[in-house]
XYZ file of C-alpha atoms in Angstrom:
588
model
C 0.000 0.000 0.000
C 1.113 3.363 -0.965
C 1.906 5.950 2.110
C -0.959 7.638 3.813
C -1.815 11.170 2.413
C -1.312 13.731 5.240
C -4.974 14.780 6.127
C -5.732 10.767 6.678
C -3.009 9.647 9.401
C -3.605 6.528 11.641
C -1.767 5.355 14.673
C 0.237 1.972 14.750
C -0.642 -0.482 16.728
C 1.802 -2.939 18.521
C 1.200 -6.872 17.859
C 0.618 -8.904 20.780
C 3.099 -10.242 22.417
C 3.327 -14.006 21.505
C 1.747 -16.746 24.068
C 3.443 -17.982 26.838
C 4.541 -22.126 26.365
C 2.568 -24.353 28.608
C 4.614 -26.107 31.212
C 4.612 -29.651 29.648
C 5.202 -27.764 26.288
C 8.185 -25.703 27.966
C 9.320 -28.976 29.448
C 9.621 -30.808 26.202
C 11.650 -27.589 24.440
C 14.194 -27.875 27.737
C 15.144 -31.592 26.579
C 16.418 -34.658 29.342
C 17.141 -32.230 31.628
C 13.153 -31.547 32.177
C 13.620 -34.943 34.563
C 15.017 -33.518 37.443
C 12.111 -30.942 37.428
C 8.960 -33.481 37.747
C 7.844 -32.547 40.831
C 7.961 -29.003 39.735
C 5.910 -29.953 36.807
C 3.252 -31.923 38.639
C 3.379 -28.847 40.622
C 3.120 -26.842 37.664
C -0.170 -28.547 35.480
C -1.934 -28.436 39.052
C -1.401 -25.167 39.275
C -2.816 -25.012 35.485
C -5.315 -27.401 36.211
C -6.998 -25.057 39.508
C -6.359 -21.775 36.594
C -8.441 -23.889 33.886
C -11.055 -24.589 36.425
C -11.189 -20.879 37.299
C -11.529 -19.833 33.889
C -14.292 -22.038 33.143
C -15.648 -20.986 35.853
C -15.160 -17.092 35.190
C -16.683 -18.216 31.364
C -19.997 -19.110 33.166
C -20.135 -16.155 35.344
C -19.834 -14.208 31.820
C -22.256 -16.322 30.080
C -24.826 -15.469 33.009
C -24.247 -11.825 33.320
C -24.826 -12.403 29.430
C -28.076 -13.637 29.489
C -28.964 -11.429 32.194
C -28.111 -7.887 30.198
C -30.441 -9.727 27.204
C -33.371 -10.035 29.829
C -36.065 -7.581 28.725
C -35.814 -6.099 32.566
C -31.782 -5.606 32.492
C -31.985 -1.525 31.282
C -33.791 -1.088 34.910
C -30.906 -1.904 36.234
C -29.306 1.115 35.279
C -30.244 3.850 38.069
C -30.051 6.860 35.463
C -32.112 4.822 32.557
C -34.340 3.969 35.393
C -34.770 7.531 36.527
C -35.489 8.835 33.140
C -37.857 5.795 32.136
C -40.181 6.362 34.758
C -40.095 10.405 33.480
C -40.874 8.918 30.314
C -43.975 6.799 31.379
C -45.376 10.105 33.726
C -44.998 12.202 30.667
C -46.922 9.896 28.034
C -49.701 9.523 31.003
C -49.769 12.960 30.581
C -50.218 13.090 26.641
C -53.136 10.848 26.878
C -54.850 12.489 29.315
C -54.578 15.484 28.064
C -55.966 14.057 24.315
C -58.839 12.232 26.261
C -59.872 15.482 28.650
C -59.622 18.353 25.706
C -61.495 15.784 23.175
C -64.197 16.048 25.791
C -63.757 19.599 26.563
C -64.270 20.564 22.914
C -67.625 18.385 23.306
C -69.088 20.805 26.011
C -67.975 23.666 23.778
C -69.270 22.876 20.176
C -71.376 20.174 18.215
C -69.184 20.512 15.490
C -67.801 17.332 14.106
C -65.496 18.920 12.484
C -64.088 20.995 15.396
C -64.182 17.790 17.329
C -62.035 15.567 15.116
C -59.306 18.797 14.964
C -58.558 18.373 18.275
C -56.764 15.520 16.982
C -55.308 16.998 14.363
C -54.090 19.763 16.083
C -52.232 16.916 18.689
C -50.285 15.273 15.934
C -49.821 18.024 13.676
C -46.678 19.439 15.713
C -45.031 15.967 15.691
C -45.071 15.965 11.736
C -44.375 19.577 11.064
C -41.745 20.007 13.925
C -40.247 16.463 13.740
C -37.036 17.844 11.707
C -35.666 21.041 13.418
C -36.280 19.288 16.711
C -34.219 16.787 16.016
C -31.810 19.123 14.881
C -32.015 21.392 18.226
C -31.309 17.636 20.394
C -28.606 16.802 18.131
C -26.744 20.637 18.108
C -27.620 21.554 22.209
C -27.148 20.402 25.280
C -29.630 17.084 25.090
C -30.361 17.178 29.200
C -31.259 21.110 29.146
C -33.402 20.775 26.033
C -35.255 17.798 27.714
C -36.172 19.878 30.867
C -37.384 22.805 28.600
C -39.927 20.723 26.689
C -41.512 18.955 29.911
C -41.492 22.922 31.715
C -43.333 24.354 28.327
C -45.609 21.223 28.862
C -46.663 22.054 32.204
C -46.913 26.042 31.142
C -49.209 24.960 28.061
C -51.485 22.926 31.053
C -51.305 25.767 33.660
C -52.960 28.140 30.990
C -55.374 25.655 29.905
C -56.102 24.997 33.273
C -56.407 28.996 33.825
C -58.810 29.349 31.111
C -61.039 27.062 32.240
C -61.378 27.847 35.506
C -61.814 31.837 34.202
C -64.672 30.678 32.097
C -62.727 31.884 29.255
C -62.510 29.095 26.667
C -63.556 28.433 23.463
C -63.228 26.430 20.891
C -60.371 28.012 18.996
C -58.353 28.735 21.998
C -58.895 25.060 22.925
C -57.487 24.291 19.743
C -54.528 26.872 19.726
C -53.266 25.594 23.200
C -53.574 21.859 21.984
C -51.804 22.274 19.417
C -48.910 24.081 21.986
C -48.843 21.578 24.148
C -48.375 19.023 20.462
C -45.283 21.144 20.194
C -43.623 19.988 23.202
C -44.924 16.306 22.490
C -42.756 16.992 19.455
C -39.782 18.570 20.707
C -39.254 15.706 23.456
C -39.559 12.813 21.497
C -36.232 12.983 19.462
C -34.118 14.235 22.524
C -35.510 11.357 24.379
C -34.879 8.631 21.197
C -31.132 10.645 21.084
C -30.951 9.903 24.900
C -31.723 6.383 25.452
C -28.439 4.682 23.552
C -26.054 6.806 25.949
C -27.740 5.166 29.154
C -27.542 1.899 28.363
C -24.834 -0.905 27.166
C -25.228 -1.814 23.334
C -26.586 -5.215 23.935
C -29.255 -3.876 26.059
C -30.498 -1.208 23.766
C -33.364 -3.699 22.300
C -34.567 -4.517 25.618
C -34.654 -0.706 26.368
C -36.456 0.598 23.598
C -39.112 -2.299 23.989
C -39.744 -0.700 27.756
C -40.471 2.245 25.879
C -42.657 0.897 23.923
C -44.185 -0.696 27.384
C -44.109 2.861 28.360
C -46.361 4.219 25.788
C -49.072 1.229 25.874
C -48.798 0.957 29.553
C -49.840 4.601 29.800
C -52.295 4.183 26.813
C -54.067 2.077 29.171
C -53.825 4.253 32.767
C -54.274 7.561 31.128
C -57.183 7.773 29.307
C -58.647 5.593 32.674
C -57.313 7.981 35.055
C -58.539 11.039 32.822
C -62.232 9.767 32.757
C -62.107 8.838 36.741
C -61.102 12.834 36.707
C -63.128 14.300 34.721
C -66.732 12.541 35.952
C -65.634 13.493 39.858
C -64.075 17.008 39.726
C -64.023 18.022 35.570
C -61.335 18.630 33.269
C -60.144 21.301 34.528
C -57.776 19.284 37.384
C -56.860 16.745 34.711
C -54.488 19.785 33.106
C -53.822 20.373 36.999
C -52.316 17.392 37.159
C -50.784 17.326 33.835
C -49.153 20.401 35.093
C -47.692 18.624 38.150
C -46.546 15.692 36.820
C -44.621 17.537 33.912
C -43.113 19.886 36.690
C -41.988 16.768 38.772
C -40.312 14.910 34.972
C -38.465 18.103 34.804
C -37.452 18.068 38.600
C -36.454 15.101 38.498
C -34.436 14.941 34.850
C -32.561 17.672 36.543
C -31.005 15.364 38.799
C -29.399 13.410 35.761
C -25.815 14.502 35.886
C -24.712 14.405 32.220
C -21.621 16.323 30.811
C -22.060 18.082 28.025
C -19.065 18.398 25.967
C -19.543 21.355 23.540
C -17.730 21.600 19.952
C -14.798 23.934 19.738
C -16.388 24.816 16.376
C -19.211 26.128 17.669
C -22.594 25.231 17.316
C -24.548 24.115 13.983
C -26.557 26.963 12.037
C -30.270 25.118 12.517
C -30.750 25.002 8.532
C -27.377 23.316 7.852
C -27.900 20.568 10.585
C -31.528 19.835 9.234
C -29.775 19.527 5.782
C -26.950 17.303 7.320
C -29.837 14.893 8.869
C -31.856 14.331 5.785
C -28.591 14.144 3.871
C -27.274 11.700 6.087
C -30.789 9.488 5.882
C -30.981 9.663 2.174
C -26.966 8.634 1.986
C -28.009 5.353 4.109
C -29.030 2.395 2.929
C -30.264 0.610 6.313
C -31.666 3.991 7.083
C -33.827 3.772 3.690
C -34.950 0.463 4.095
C -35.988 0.935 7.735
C -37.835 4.190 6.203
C -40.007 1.906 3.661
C -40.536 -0.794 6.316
C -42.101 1.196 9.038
C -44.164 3.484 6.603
C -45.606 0.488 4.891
C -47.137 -1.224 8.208
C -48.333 2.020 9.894
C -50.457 2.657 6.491
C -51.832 -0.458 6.990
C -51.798 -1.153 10.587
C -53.130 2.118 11.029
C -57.050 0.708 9.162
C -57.614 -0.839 12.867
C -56.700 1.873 15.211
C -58.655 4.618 12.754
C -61.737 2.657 12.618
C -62.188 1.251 16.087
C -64.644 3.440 17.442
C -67.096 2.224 14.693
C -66.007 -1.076 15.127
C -66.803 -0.636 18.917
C -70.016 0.619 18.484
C -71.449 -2.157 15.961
C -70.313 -4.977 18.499
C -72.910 -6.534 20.097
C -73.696 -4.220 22.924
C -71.134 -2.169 21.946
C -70.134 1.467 23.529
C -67.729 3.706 25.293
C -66.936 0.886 27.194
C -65.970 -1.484 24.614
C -64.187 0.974 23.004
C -61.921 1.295 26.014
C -61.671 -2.200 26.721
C -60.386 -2.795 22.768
C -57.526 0.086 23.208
C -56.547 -1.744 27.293
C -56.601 -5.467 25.377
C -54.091 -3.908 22.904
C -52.241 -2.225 24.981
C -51.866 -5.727 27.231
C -50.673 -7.725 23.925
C -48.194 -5.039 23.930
C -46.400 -4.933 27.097
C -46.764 -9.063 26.572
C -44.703 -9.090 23.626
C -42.243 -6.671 24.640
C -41.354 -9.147 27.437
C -40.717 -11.968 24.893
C -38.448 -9.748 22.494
C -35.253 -10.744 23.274
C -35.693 -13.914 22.563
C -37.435 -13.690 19.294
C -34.259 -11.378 18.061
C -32.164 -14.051 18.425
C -33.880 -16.873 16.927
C -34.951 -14.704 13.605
C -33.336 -11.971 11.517
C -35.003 -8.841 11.445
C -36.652 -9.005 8.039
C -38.219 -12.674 9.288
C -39.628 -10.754 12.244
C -40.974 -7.995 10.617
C -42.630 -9.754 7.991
C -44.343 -12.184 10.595
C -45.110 -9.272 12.869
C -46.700 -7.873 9.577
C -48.800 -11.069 8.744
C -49.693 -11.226 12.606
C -51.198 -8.308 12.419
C -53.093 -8.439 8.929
C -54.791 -11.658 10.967
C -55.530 -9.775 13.773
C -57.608 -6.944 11.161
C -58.729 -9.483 9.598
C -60.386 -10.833 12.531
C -61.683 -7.868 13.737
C -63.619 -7.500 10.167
C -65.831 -10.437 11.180
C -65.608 -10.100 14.951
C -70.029 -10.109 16.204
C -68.757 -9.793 20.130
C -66.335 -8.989 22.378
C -65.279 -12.005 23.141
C -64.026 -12.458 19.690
C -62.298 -9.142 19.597
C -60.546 -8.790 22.541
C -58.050 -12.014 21.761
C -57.809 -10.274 18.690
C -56.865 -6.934 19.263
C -54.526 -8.333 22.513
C -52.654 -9.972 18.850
C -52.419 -7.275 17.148
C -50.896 -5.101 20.265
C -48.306 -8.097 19.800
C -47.170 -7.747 16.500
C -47.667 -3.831 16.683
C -44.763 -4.010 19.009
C -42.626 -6.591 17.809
C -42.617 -5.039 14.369
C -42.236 -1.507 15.643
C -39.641 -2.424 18.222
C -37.461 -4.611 15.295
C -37.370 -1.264 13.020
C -36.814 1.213 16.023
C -33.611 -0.851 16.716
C -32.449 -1.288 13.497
C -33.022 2.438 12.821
C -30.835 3.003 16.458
C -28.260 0.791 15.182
C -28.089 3.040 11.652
C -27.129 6.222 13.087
C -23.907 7.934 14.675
C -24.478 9.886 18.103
C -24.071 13.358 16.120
C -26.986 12.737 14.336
C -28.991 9.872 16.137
C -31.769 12.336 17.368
C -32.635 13.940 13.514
C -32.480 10.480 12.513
C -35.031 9.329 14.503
C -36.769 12.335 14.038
C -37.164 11.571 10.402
C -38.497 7.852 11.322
C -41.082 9.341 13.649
C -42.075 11.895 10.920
C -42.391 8.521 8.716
C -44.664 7.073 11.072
C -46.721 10.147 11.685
C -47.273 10.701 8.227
C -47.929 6.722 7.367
C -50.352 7.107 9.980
C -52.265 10.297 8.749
C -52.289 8.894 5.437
C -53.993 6.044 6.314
C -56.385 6.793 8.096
C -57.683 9.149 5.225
C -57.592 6.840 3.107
C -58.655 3.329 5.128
C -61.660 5.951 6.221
C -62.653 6.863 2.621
C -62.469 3.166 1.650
C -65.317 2.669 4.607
C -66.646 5.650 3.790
C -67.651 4.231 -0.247
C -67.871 0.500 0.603
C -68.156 -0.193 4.752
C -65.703 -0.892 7.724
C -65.674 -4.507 6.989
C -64.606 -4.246 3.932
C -62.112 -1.066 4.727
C -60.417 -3.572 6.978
C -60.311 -6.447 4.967
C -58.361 -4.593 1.996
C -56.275 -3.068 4.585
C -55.287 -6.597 5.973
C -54.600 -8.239 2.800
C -52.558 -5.575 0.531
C -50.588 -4.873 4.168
C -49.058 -8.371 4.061
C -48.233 -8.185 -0.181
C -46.867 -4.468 0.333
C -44.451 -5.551 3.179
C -43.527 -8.198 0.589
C -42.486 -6.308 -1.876
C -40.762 -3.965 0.021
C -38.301 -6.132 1.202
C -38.031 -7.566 -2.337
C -37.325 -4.594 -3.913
C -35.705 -2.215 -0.938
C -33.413 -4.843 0.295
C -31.319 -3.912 2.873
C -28.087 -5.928 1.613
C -25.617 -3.470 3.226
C -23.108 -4.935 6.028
C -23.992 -3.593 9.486
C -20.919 -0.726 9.919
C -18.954 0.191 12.703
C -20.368 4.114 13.775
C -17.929 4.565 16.436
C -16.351 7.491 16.331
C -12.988 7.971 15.097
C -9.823 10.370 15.349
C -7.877 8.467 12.520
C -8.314 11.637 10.226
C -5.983 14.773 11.400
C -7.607 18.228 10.702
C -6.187 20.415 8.877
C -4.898 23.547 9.774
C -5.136 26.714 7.719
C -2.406 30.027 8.652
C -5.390 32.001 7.731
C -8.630 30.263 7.879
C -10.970 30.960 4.939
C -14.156 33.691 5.570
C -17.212 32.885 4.255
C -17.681 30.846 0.772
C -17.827 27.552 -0.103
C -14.551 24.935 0.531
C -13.691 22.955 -2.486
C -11.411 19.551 -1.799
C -9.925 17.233 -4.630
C -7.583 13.935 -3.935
C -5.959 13.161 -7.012
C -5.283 9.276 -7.288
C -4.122 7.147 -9.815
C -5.105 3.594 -10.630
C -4.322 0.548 -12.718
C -6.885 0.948 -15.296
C -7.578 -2.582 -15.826
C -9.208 -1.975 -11.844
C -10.937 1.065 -12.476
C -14.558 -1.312 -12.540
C -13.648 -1.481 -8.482
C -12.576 1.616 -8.154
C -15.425 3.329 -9.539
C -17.541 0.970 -6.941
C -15.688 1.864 -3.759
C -15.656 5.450 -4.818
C -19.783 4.970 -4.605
C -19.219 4.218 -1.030
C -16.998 7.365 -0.593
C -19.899 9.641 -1.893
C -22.125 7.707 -0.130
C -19.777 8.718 2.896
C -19.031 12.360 1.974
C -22.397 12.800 1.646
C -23.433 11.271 5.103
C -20.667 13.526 6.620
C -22.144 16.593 5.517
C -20.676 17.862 1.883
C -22.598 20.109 -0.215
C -21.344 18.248 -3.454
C -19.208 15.107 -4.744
C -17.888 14.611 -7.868
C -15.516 11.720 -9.348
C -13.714 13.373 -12.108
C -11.426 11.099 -14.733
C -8.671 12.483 -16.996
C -9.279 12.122 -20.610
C -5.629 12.342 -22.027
C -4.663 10.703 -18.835
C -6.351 7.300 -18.157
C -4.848 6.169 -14.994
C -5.500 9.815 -13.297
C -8.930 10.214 -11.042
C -9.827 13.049 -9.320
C -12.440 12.930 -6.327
C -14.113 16.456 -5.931
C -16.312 17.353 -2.285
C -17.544 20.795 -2.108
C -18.274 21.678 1.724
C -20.175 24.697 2.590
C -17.631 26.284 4.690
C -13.935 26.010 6.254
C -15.833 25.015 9.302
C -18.561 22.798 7.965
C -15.320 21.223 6.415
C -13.689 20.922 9.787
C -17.379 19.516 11.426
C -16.581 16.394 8.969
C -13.803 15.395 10.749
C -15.442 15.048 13.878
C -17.694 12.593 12.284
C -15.489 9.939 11.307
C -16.483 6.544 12.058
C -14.312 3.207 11.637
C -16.210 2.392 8.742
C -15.104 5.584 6.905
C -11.267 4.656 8.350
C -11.339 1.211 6.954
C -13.159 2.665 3.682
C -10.374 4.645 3.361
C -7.869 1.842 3.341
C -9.474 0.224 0.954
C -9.531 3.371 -1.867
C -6.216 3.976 -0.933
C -5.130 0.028 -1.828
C -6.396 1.188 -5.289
C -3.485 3.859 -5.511
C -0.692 2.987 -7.814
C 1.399 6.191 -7.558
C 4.603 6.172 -5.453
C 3.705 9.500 -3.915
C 0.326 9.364 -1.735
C -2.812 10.998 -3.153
C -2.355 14.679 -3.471
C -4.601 16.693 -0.996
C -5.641 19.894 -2.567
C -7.963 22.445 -0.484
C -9.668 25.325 -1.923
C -11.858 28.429 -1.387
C -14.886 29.743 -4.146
C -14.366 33.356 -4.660
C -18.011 34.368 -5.957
């Protein structure tokens, strides 16, 4: 291999010392006179024999502690995660009370249908339209700070509700403006809290955390709407936001307590327009990102048929009602805090695409079922089944999407894949409710069930996820450079010049997909591969950056997998010089 070029340094590494001879093997290389040692050797394999029986011993131990941090309960052992979990459940009990007690509120104030179905609308409309730039803000400021501000503006949103109403001062607008307010916050916690979760707890135990959080939402599906209707029938909705208020004041008491360093960049922080372009760069530049995009989005469009039509459902069940309404949303919120406890072990008897499309067919049953259900007694087994697979599929793609993304961008990342499942789920809804709306429910649910299953299908057919699974830890094998007199404003252009043995220029080309791919990921505005006409050997790889500091921001994003995909362009390099570094400035 040709040397390193000087921006792309990495640090030698000493072999390992050789191992040490055994004693029988280190008596045998001392010859005859090993004889007059034998008691010293017996002495000696004993020895080895009591260290053998340790390690195996020691191996055990590990293999416990093993399956231990894979038990679905293991991230509770971590006092912070713990801590920040229990926020997490508090502040979702909050979210569904506060859907369940303005829904009614805006009942007492109008007999609009219309007005009534917004207060939906304006719930989830913050999570879609905010989803990106507060995933940027978690990803660019301090991620503790920014996760006590949204549960404070929470409990300010509920205070003035709560003012209102006690005033005698609301109306149906208002209602609507300060729902949608408090949707805001909803939408600025989630990706800090997504961005959070991998820094609390030990890679293999990520899966097992992320399911509690998906125990954490169904869990509190079940206790708050319950709680919220015990509330509003004894003292009125009013103290629901009371207490919405002092549970979010309590979350952000107690997330105060978490003692996390933040570690600011010496470059300063990221302009909120260039970090929102970075994230969706960064997704689009991913593969497993892509494919985790097109998985989730196809099963909330269909999954979505059951939730959306429910309430009809309820109501044409045999002595159906409010009741049975309730009871359908508590059994699915059971089969989901069931499954999440069996997780672990379904990850590790079937890859992810196996799980997702069973989770998938699972569920299509479990519609399908509820089509034809006449009674309760039908369509409570069924809808505890389809909390099941809602979980295990969701929970499979969460991970995967988790496993995807670097720290310096994890919370726009999984901004994006909420925004995906927000917007699968608006989608269909419409539509699943139009197809009811010009046939009937059964029939709605039915189509929804059966083109859910072919759709996941083809997905994975056609949006394979084929890349290997890369190494995001961060890296320092790249030096920055340094500039005498660092460039103003305007754009930074780079070029590498390499040359290559034209009969491998098919494999070249490839790996120098991956590089864009990379460049790309990092941040660049542009890539180009440029190759010399009257000079066939002689590539040049063009990024365009859009600053000297944006330039510099890529360095702090190296991962091993760029490192080692460095190695490999550079094995391409038949020059006896290393690639020329070139660096410069657009003068508009």
């Amino acid at each position: 291999m040709p040397p390193l070029p000087s921006h792309e340094s990495t640090r030698s590494v000493a072999p390992p010392p050789p191992p040490e001879l055994t004693p029988a093997a280190d008596a045998a290389a001392r010859g005859p006179t090993a004889g007059a040692d034998a008691a010293a050797d017996r002495a000696a394999l004993a020895q080895g024999t009591e260290e053998s029986v340790a390690a195996q011993l020691d191996e055990s131990a590990a293999q416990l502690k093993q399956a231990a941090s894979l038990s679905p309960f293991a991230p509770l052992s971590v006092p912070v995660f713990r801590m920040l979990w229990l926020t997490w459940v508090a502040a979702n009990t909050c979210m569904w009370m506060n859907d369940v007690a303005a829904a009614w509120l805006m009942t007492t104030l109008t007999s609009s249908p219309i007005l009534v179905a917004l207060v939906q609308s304006a719930s989830t409309l913050p999570v879609f339209l905010l989803g990106l730039p507060s995933g940027a803000l978690a990803d660019i400021l301090d991620r503790r700070r920014y996760f006590i501000a949204t549960q404070f503006w929470v409990a300010a949103v509920a205070l003035v509700l709560c003012g209102f109403i006690l005033a005698g001062g609301m109306t149906a607008p208002l209602l609507l403006a300060l729902t949608f307010a408090n949707g805001i916050g909803l939408a600025m916690r989630w990706p800090v809290f997504a961005a959070i979760v991998p820094e609390l707890v030990s890679r293999p135990q990520l899966p097992a955390a992320l399911a509690l959080n998906g125990v954490a939402m169904n869990a509190s599906r079940i206790i708050g709407p319950l709680l919220a209707g015990a509330i509003i029938a004894s003292a009125g909705s009013a103290w629901v936001f009371v207490l919405n208020a002092v549970l979010s004041v309590l979350s952000g008491l107690v997330i105060m307590r978490w003692k996390r360093t933040h570690v600011p960049s010496p470059l300063g922080r990221e302009k909120l327009p260039s970090a929102m372009r970075v994230g969706v760069q960064f997704v689009r530049q991913s593969p497993r990102m892509r494919a985790v995009l097109w998985r989730i989005s196809i099963f909330f469009l269909h999954a979505t048929a059951l939730l959306a039509l429910l309430p009809l459902l309820a109501r044409g069940l045999e002595g159906g009602g409010a009741g049975t309404f309730t009871l359908l949303l508590a059994s699915m919120g059971a089969g989901a805090i069931t499954a999440a406890m069996f997780l672990p072990r379904l990850r590790q008897a079937m890859a992810r695409d196996v799980l997702v499309m069973r989770g998938t067919m699972l569920q299509a049953a479990a519609t399908g079922v509820m089509a034809v259900a006449p009674n309760v007694y039908v369509a409570v087994p069924a809808m505890f089944v389809a909390g099941m697979a809602w979980i295990t599929t969701a929970n499979s793609l969460s991970v995967s999407a988790q496993l995807a993304l670097p720290n310096w961008v994890r919370a726009r990342g999984m901004s994006i894949y909420q925004m995906a499942i927000m917007g699968a789920t608006a989608f269909g809804a419409a539509v699943w409710g139009q197809v009811a709306t010009v046939s009937d429910v059964h029939i709605s649910l039915g189509i929804a069930a059966g083109t859910g299953v072919v759709a996941m299908a083809l997905v994975q057919r056609l949006v394979a996820d084929r890349s290997l699974e890369e190494d995001l830890s961060p890296s320092s094998a790249f030096t920055a450079p340094v500039a005498d007199v660092p460039p103003g404003s305007g754009h930074v252009v780079i070029t590498i010049e390499y040359f290559i043995d034209p009969a491998r220029a098919a494999e070249f080309r490839a790996a120098m997909q991956e590089s864009r791919r990379s460049r790309l990921r990092q941040g660049a505005l542009g890539w180009q591969l440029l190759h010399d006409i009257g000079q066939p050997a002689r590539y040049v790889e063009r990024i365009e950056d859009e600053s000297w500091t944006e330039h510099l921001r890529r360095f702090d994003r190296v991962t091993a997998s760029d490192v080692a995909l460095r190695d490999r362009k550079l094995a391409f390099h038949v020059g006896d010089a290393p690639p020329q570094v070139t660096r410069w400035t657009v003068e508009s």
